[in-house]
Short mmCIF file of C-alpha atoms in Angstrom, two decimals:
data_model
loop_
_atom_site.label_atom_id
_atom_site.label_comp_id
_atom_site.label_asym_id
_atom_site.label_seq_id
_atom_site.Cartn_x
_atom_site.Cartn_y
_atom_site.Cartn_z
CA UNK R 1 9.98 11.96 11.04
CA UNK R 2 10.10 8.55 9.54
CA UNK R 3 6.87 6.06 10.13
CA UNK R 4 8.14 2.85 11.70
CA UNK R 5 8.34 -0.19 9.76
CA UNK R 6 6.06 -3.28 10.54
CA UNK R 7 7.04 -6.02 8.82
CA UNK R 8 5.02 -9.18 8.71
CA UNK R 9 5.56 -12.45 7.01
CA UNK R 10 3.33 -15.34 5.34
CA UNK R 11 3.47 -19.02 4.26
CA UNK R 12 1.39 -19.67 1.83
CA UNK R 13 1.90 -23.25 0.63
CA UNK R 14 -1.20 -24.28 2.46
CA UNK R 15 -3.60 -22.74 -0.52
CA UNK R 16 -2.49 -25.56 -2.50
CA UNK R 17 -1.99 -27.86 0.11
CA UNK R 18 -3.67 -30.91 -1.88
CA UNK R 19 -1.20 -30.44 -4.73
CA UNK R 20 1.63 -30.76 -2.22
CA UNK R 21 0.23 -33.70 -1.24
CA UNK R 22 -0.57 -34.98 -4.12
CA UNK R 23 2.60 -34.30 -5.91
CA UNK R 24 3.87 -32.97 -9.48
CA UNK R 25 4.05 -34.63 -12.34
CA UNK R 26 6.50 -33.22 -13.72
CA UNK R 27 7.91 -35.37 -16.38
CA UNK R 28 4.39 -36.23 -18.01
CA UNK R 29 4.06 -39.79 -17.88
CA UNK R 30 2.64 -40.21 -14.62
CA UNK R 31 6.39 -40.38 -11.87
CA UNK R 32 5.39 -37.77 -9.27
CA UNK R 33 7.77 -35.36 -7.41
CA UNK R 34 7.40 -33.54 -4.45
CA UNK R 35 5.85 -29.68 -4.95
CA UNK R 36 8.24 -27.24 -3.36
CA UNK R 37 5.72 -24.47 -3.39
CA UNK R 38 7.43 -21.55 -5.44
CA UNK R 39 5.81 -17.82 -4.72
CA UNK R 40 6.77 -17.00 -8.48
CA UNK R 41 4.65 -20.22 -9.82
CA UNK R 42 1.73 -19.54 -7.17
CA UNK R 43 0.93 -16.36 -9.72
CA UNK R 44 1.90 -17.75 -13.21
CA UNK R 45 0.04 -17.53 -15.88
CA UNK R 46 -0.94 -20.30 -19.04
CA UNK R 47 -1.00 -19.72 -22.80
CA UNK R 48 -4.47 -17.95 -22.13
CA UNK R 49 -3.57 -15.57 -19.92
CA UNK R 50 -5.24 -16.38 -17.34
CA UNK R 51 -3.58 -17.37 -13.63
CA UNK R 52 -2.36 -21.30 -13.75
CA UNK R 53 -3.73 -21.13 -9.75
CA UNK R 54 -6.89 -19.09 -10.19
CA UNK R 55 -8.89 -20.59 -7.90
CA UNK R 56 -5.89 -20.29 -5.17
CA UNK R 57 -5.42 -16.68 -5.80
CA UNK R 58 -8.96 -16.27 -5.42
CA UNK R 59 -8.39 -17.85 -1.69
CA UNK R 60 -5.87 -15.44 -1.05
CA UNK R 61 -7.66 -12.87 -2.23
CA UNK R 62 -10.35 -13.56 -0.10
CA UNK R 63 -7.77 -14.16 2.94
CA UNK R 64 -6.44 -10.73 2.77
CA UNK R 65 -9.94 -9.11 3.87
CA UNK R 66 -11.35 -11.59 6.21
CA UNK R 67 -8.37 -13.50 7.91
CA UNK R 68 -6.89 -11.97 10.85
CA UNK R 69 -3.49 -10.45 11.01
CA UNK R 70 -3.66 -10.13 6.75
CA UNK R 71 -3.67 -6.55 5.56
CA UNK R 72 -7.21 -5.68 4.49
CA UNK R 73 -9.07 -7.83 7.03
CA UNK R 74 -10.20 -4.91 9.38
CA UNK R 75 -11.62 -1.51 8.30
CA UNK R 76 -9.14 0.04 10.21
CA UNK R 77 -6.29 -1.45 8.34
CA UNK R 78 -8.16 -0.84 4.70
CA UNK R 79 -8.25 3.36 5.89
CA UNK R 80 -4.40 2.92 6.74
CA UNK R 81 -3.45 0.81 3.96
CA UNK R 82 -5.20 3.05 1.22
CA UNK R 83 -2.77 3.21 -1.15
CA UNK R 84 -0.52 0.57 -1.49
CA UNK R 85 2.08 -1.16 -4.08
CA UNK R 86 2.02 -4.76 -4.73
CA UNK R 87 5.21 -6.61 -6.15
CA UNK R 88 4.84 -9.52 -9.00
CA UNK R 89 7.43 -10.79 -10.93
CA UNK R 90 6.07 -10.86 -14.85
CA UNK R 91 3.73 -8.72 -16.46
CA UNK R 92 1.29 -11.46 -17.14
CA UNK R 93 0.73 -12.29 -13.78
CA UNK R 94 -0.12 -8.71 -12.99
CA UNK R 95 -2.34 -8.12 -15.49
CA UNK R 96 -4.28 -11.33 -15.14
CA UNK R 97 -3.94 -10.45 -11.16
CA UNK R 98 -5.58 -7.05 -12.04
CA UNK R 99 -8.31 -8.52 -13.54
CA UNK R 100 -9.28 -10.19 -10.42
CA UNK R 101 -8.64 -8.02 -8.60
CA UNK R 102 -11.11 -5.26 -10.31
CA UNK R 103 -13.70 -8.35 -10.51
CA UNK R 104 -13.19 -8.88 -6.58
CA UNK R 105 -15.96 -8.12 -3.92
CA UNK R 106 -13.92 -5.47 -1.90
CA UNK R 107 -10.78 -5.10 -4.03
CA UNK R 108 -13.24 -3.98 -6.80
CA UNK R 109 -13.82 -0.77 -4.56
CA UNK R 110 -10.24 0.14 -5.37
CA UNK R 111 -8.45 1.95 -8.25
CA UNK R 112 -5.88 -0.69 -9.86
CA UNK R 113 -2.96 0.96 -11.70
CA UNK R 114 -1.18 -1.54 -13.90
CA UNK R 115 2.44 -0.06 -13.23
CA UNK R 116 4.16 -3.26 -15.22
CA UNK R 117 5.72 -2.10 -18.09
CA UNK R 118 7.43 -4.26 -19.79
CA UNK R 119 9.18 -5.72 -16.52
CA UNK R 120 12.50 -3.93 -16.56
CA UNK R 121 14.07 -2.82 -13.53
CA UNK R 122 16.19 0.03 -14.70
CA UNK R 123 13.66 1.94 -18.05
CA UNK R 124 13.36 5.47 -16.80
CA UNK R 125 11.09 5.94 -19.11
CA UNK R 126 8.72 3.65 -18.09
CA UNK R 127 9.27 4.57 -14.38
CA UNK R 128 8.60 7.90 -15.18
CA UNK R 129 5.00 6.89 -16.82
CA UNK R 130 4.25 4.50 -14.37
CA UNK R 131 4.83 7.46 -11.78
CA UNK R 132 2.45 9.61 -13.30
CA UNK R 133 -0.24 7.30 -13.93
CA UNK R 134 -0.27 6.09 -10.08
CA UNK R 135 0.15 9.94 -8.72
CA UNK R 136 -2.95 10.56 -10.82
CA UNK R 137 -4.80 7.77 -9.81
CA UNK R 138 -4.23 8.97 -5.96
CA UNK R 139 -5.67 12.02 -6.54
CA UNK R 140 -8.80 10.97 -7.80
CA UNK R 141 -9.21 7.86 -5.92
CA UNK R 142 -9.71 7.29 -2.48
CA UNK R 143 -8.34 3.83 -2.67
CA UNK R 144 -5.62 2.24 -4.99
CA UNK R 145 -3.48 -0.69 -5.28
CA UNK R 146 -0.30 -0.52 -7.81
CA UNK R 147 0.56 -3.61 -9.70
CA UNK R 148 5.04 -3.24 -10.49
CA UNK R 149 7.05 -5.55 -12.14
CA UNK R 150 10.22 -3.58 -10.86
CA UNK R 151 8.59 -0.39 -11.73
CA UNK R 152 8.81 2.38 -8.90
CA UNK R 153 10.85 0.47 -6.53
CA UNK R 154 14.06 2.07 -7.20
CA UNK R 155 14.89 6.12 -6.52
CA UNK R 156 11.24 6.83 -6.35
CA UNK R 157 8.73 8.05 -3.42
CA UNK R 158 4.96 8.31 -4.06
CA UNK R 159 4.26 9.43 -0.15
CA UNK R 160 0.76 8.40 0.01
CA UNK R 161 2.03 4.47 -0.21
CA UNK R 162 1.86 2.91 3.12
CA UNK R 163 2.21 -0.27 2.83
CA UNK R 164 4.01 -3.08 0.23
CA UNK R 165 3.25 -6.70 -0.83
CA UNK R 166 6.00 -8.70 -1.90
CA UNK R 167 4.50 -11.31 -4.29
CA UNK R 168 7.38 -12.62 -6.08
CA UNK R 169 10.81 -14.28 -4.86
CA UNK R 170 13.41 -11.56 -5.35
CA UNK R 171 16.79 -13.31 -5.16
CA UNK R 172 19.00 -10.04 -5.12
CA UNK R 173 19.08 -8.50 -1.44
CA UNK R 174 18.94 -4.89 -2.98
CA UNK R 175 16.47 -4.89 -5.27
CA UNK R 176 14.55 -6.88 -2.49
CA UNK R 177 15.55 -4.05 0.03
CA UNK R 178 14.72 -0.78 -2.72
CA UNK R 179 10.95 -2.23 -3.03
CA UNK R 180 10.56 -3.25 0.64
CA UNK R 181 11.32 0.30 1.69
CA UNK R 182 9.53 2.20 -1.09
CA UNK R 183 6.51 3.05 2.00
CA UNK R 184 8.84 4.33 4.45
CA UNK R 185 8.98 7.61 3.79
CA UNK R 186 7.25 10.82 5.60
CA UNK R 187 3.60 11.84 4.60
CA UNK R 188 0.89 13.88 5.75
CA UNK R 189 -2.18 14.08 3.03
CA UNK R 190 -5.79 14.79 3.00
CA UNK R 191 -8.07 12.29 1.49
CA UNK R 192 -10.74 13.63 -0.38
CA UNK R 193 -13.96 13.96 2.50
CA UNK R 194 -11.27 16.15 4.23
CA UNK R 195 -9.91 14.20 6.91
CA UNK R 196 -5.83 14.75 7.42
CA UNK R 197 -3.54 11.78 8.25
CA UNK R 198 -0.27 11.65 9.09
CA UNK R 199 1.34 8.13 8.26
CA UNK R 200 2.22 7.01 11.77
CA UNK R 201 3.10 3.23 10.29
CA UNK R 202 4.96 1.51 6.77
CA UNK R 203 3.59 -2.16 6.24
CA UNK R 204 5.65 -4.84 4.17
CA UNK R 205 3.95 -7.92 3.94
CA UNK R 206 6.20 -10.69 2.59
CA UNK R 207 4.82 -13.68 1.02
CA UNK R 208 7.63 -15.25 0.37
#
Protein backbone atom coordinates (compact mmCIF):
# COMPACT_ATOMS: atom_id res chain seq x y z
CA UNK A 1 0.00 0.00 0.00
CA UNK A 2 3.02 2.15 0.26
CA UNK A 3 3.56 5.09 -2.60
CA UNK A 4 6.97 4.56 -4.18
CA UNK A 5 9.71 6.77 -3.42
CA UNK A 6 11.25 9.16 -6.13
CA UNK A 7 14.12 10.58 -5.05
CA UNK A 8 15.85 13.33 -6.92
CA UNK A 9 18.96 15.25 -6.25
CA UNK A 10 20.37 18.97 -6.88
CA UNK A 11 23.64 20.97 -7.03
CA UNK A 12 23.18 24.12 -6.30
CA UNK A 13 26.55 25.90 -6.13
CA UNK A 14 25.87 27.42 -9.49
CA UNK A 15 23.37 30.25 -7.83
CA UNK A 16 26.38 31.75 -6.50
CA UNK A 17 28.59 30.79 -9.06
CA UNK A 18 30.42 34.36 -9.19
CA UNK A 19 31.27 34.11 -5.50
CA UNK A 20 32.94 30.77 -6.21
CA UNK A 21 34.78 32.36 -8.58
CA UNK A 22 35.51 35.12 -7.03
CA UNK A 23 36.52 33.66 -3.78
CA UNK A 24 36.04 34.32 0.15
CA UNK A 25 37.59 36.54 2.06
CA UNK A 26 37.61 35.05 4.83
CA UNK A 27 40.19 36.47 7.06
CA UNK A 28 39.19 40.25 6.35
CA UNK A 29 42.11 41.84 5.02
CA UNK A 30 41.74 41.10 1.54
CA UNK A 31 43.74 36.92 1.14
CA UNK A 32 40.95 35.06 -0.69
CA UNK A 33 40.04 31.32 -0.28
CA UNK A 34 38.25 29.12 -2.33
CA UNK A 35 34.14 28.95 -1.55
CA UNK A 36 33.21 25.37 -0.91
CA UNK A 37 29.54 26.05 -1.32
CA UNK A 38 27.89 24.87 2.07
CA UNK A 39 23.85 24.10 1.79
CA UNK A 40 23.64 25.29 5.57
CA UNK A 41 25.39 28.86 4.62
CA UNK A 42 23.31 29.09 1.20
CA UNK A 43 20.18 29.87 3.82
CA UNK A 44 21.91 31.79 6.72
CA UNK A 45 20.80 34.57 8.01
CA UNK A 46 22.74 38.23 9.26
CA UNK A 47 22.24 40.24 12.45
CA UNK A 48 18.97 41.58 10.69
CA UNK A 49 17.34 38.70 10.07
CA UNK A 50 17.18 38.70 6.89
CA UNK A 51 18.84 35.75 4.42
CA UNK A 52 22.85 36.53 3.96
CA UNK A 53 21.98 35.10 0.08
CA UNK A 54 18.64 36.76 -0.55
CA UNK A 55 18.92 37.43 -3.87
CA UNK A 56 20.14 33.59 -4.48
CA UNK A 57 17.25 32.19 -2.65
CA UNK A 58 15.12 34.30 -4.61
CA UNK A 59 16.75 32.34 -7.83
CA UNK A 60 15.91 29.22 -6.36
CA UNK A 61 12.80 30.15 -5.53
CA UNK A 62 12.04 31.07 -8.82
CA UNK A 63 13.82 27.71 -10.17
CA UNK A 64 11.51 25.50 -8.34
CA UNK A 65 8.35 26.68 -10.50
CA UNK A 66 9.77 27.30 -13.85
CA UNK A 67 12.91 24.96 -14.30
CA UNK A 68 12.29 21.59 -15.48
CA UNK A 69 12.67 18.49 -13.45
CA UNK A 70 12.35 20.98 -9.99
CA UNK A 71 9.26 20.24 -7.96
CA UNK A 72 6.74 23.01 -8.61
CA UNK A 73 7.65 23.70 -12.25
CA UNK A 74 4.53 21.95 -13.85
CA UNK A 75 0.89 22.22 -12.67
CA UNK A 76 0.77 18.74 -12.51
CA UNK A 77 3.50 18.42 -10.01
CA UNK A 78 2.07 21.62 -7.81
CA UNK A 79 -1.62 19.31 -7.57
CA UNK A 80 0.68 16.27 -6.45
CA UNK A 81 3.01 18.08 -4.35
CA UNK A 82 0.22 20.02 -2.34
CA UNK A 83 1.31 19.63 0.86
CA UNK A 84 4.72 19.30 1.47
CA UNK A 85 7.54 19.67 4.36
CA UNK A 86 10.64 21.54 3.79
CA UNK A 87 13.85 20.86 5.99
CA UNK A 88 16.21 23.96 7.25
CA UNK A 89 18.62 23.77 9.73
CA UNK A 90 18.04 27.05 12.21
CA UNK A 91 15.03 28.78 12.97
CA UNK A 92 16.18 32.00 11.48
CA UNK A 93 16.60 30.76 8.23
CA UNK A 94 13.06 29.46 8.23
CA UNK A 95 11.46 32.26 9.31
CA UNK A 96 13.27 34.70 7.10
CA UNK A 97 12.65 31.79 4.30
CA UNK A 98 8.89 32.09 5.21
CA UNK A 99 8.80 35.48 4.61
CA UNK A 100 9.74 35.01 1.09
CA UNK A 101 8.17 32.62 0.59
CA UNK A 102 4.56 34.26 1.55
CA UNK A 103 5.94 37.44 -0.51
CA UNK A 104 6.62 34.99 -3.60
CA UNK A 105 4.55 35.08 -6.92
CA UNK A 106 3.26 31.40 -6.74
CA UNK A 107 4.53 30.29 -3.32
CA UNK A 108 2.35 33.19 -1.98
CA UNK A 109 -0.74 31.00 -3.13
CA UNK A 110 0.27 28.59 -0.40
CA UNK A 111 -0.38 28.29 3.37
CA UNK A 112 3.21 28.47 5.19
CA UNK A 113 3.26 26.83 8.64
CA UNK A 114 6.33 27.87 10.57
CA UNK A 115 6.85 24.33 12.30
CA UNK A 116 10.49 25.57 13.82
CA UNK A 117 10.30 25.68 17.28
CA UNK A 118 13.04 26.34 18.87
CA UNK A 119 15.15 23.78 16.67
CA UNK A 120 15.27 20.74 18.90
CA UNK A 121 15.06 17.42 17.57
CA UNK A 122 13.66 15.47 20.43
CA UNK A 123 10.77 18.45 22.45
CA UNK A 124 7.55 16.51 22.34
CA UNK A 125 6.03 19.27 23.21
CA UNK A 126 6.82 21.26 20.50
CA UNK A 127 6.27 18.33 18.04
CA UNK A 128 3.05 17.94 19.35
CA UNK A 129 2.14 21.84 18.57
CA UNK A 130 3.81 21.89 15.49
CA UNK A 131 1.52 18.78 14.57
CA UNK A 132 -1.52 20.49 15.24
CA UNK A 133 -0.86 23.68 13.71
CA UNK A 134 0.14 21.93 10.21
CA UNK A 135 -2.99 19.30 10.47
CA UNK A 136 -5.07 22.46 10.80
CA UNK A 137 -3.58 24.30 8.21
CA UNK A 138 -4.37 21.16 5.74
CA UNK A 139 -7.72 21.29 6.40
CA UNK A 140 -8.36 24.65 5.52
CA UNK A 141 -5.89 25.09 2.87
CA UNK A 142 -5.67 23.66 -0.34
CA UNK A 143 -2.00 24.19 -0.54
CA UNK A 144 0.76 24.27 2.24
CA UNK A 145 4.37 24.11 2.68
CA UNK A 146 5.84 23.27 6.38
CA UNK A 147 8.95 25.01 7.43
CA UNK A 148 10.88 22.17 10.43
CA UNK A 149 13.90 22.65 12.09
CA UNK A 150 13.77 18.87 13.24
CA UNK A 151 10.19 19.25 14.08
CA UNK A 152 7.88 16.33 12.72
CA UNK A 153 10.54 14.27 11.25
CA UNK A 154 10.76 11.76 13.89
CA UNK A 155 7.66 9.16 14.96
CA UNK A 156 5.23 11.34 13.20
CA UNK A 157 2.89 10.90 9.93
CA UNK A 158 0.78 13.84 8.63
CA UNK A 159 -0.57 11.59 5.44
CA UNK A 160 -1.43 14.38 3.24
CA UNK A 161 2.61 15.19 2.88
CA UNK A 162 3.85 13.98 -0.37
CA UNK A 163 6.78 15.18 -0.91
CA UNK A 164 10.14 16.56 1.27
CA UNK A 165 12.90 19.17 0.67
CA UNK A 166 16.02 18.65 2.32
CA UNK A 167 17.55 22.16 2.73
CA UNK A 168 20.14 21.70 5.23
CA UNK A 169 23.27 19.23 5.47
CA UNK A 170 22.22 16.60 7.99
CA UNK A 171 25.43 14.81 9.02
CA UNK A 172 23.70 11.92 11.08
CA UNK A 173 22.37 9.08 8.59
CA UNK A 174 19.19 8.64 10.85
CA UNK A 175 17.97 11.72 11.46
CA UNK A 176 18.72 12.24 7.64
CA UNK A 177 16.75 8.93 6.95
CA UNK A 178 13.53 9.81 9.74
CA UNK A 179 12.90 13.23 7.66
CA UNK A 180 13.56 11.77 4.18
CA UNK A 181 10.85 9.19 4.77
CA UNK A 182 8.33 11.32 6.69
CA UNK A 183 6.06 11.30 2.92
CA UNK A 184 6.09 7.71 2.49
CA UNK A 185 3.33 6.68 4.08
CA UNK A 186 -0.33 5.56 2.69
CA UNK A 187 -3.03 8.31 1.97
CA UNK A 188 -6.16 8.73 0.29
CA UNK A 189 -7.85 12.41 1.00
CA UNK A 190 -10.27 14.68 -0.57
CA UNK A 191 -9.22 18.17 -1.24
CA UNK A 192 -11.71 20.61 -0.68
CA UNK A 193 -13.62 21.06 -4.53
CA UNK A 194 -14.19 17.28 -3.92
CA UNK A 195 -11.84 15.53 -6.00
CA UNK A 196 -10.28 12.14 -4.19
CA UNK A 197 -6.58 11.23 -4.60
CA UNK A 198 -4.84 8.48 -3.67
CA UNK A 199 -0.98 9.24 -3.24
CA UNK A 200 0.40 7.02 -5.98
CA UNK A 201 4.13 8.78 -5.46
CA UNK A 202 6.58 10.22 -2.19
CA UNK A 203 9.07 12.97 -3.54
CA UNK A 204 12.45 13.81 -1.63
CA UNK A 205 14.27 16.37 -3.21
CA UNK A 206 17.80 16.68 -1.81
CA UNK A 207 19.72 19.77 -2.13
CA UNK A 208 22.48 18.80 -0.66
Amino acid sequence: ALPRLAMFTYQLSPMIYDKIVRGADVSGDGEKNDYAFDLNAFFATGESGKLTHEAEVKKFLHALVTQEKYPFSTPELRRELAHTLWLLNRVDSAKALSRLLKADPVFGDYKIVLAAGDGHLDDDAEDSKAFDKVKRAIAENDKTITLSVGQLTVGVTIPEWSGVLMLCNLKSPSSYMQAAFRAQNPCSFTDRAGHRYRKETAYVFDFD
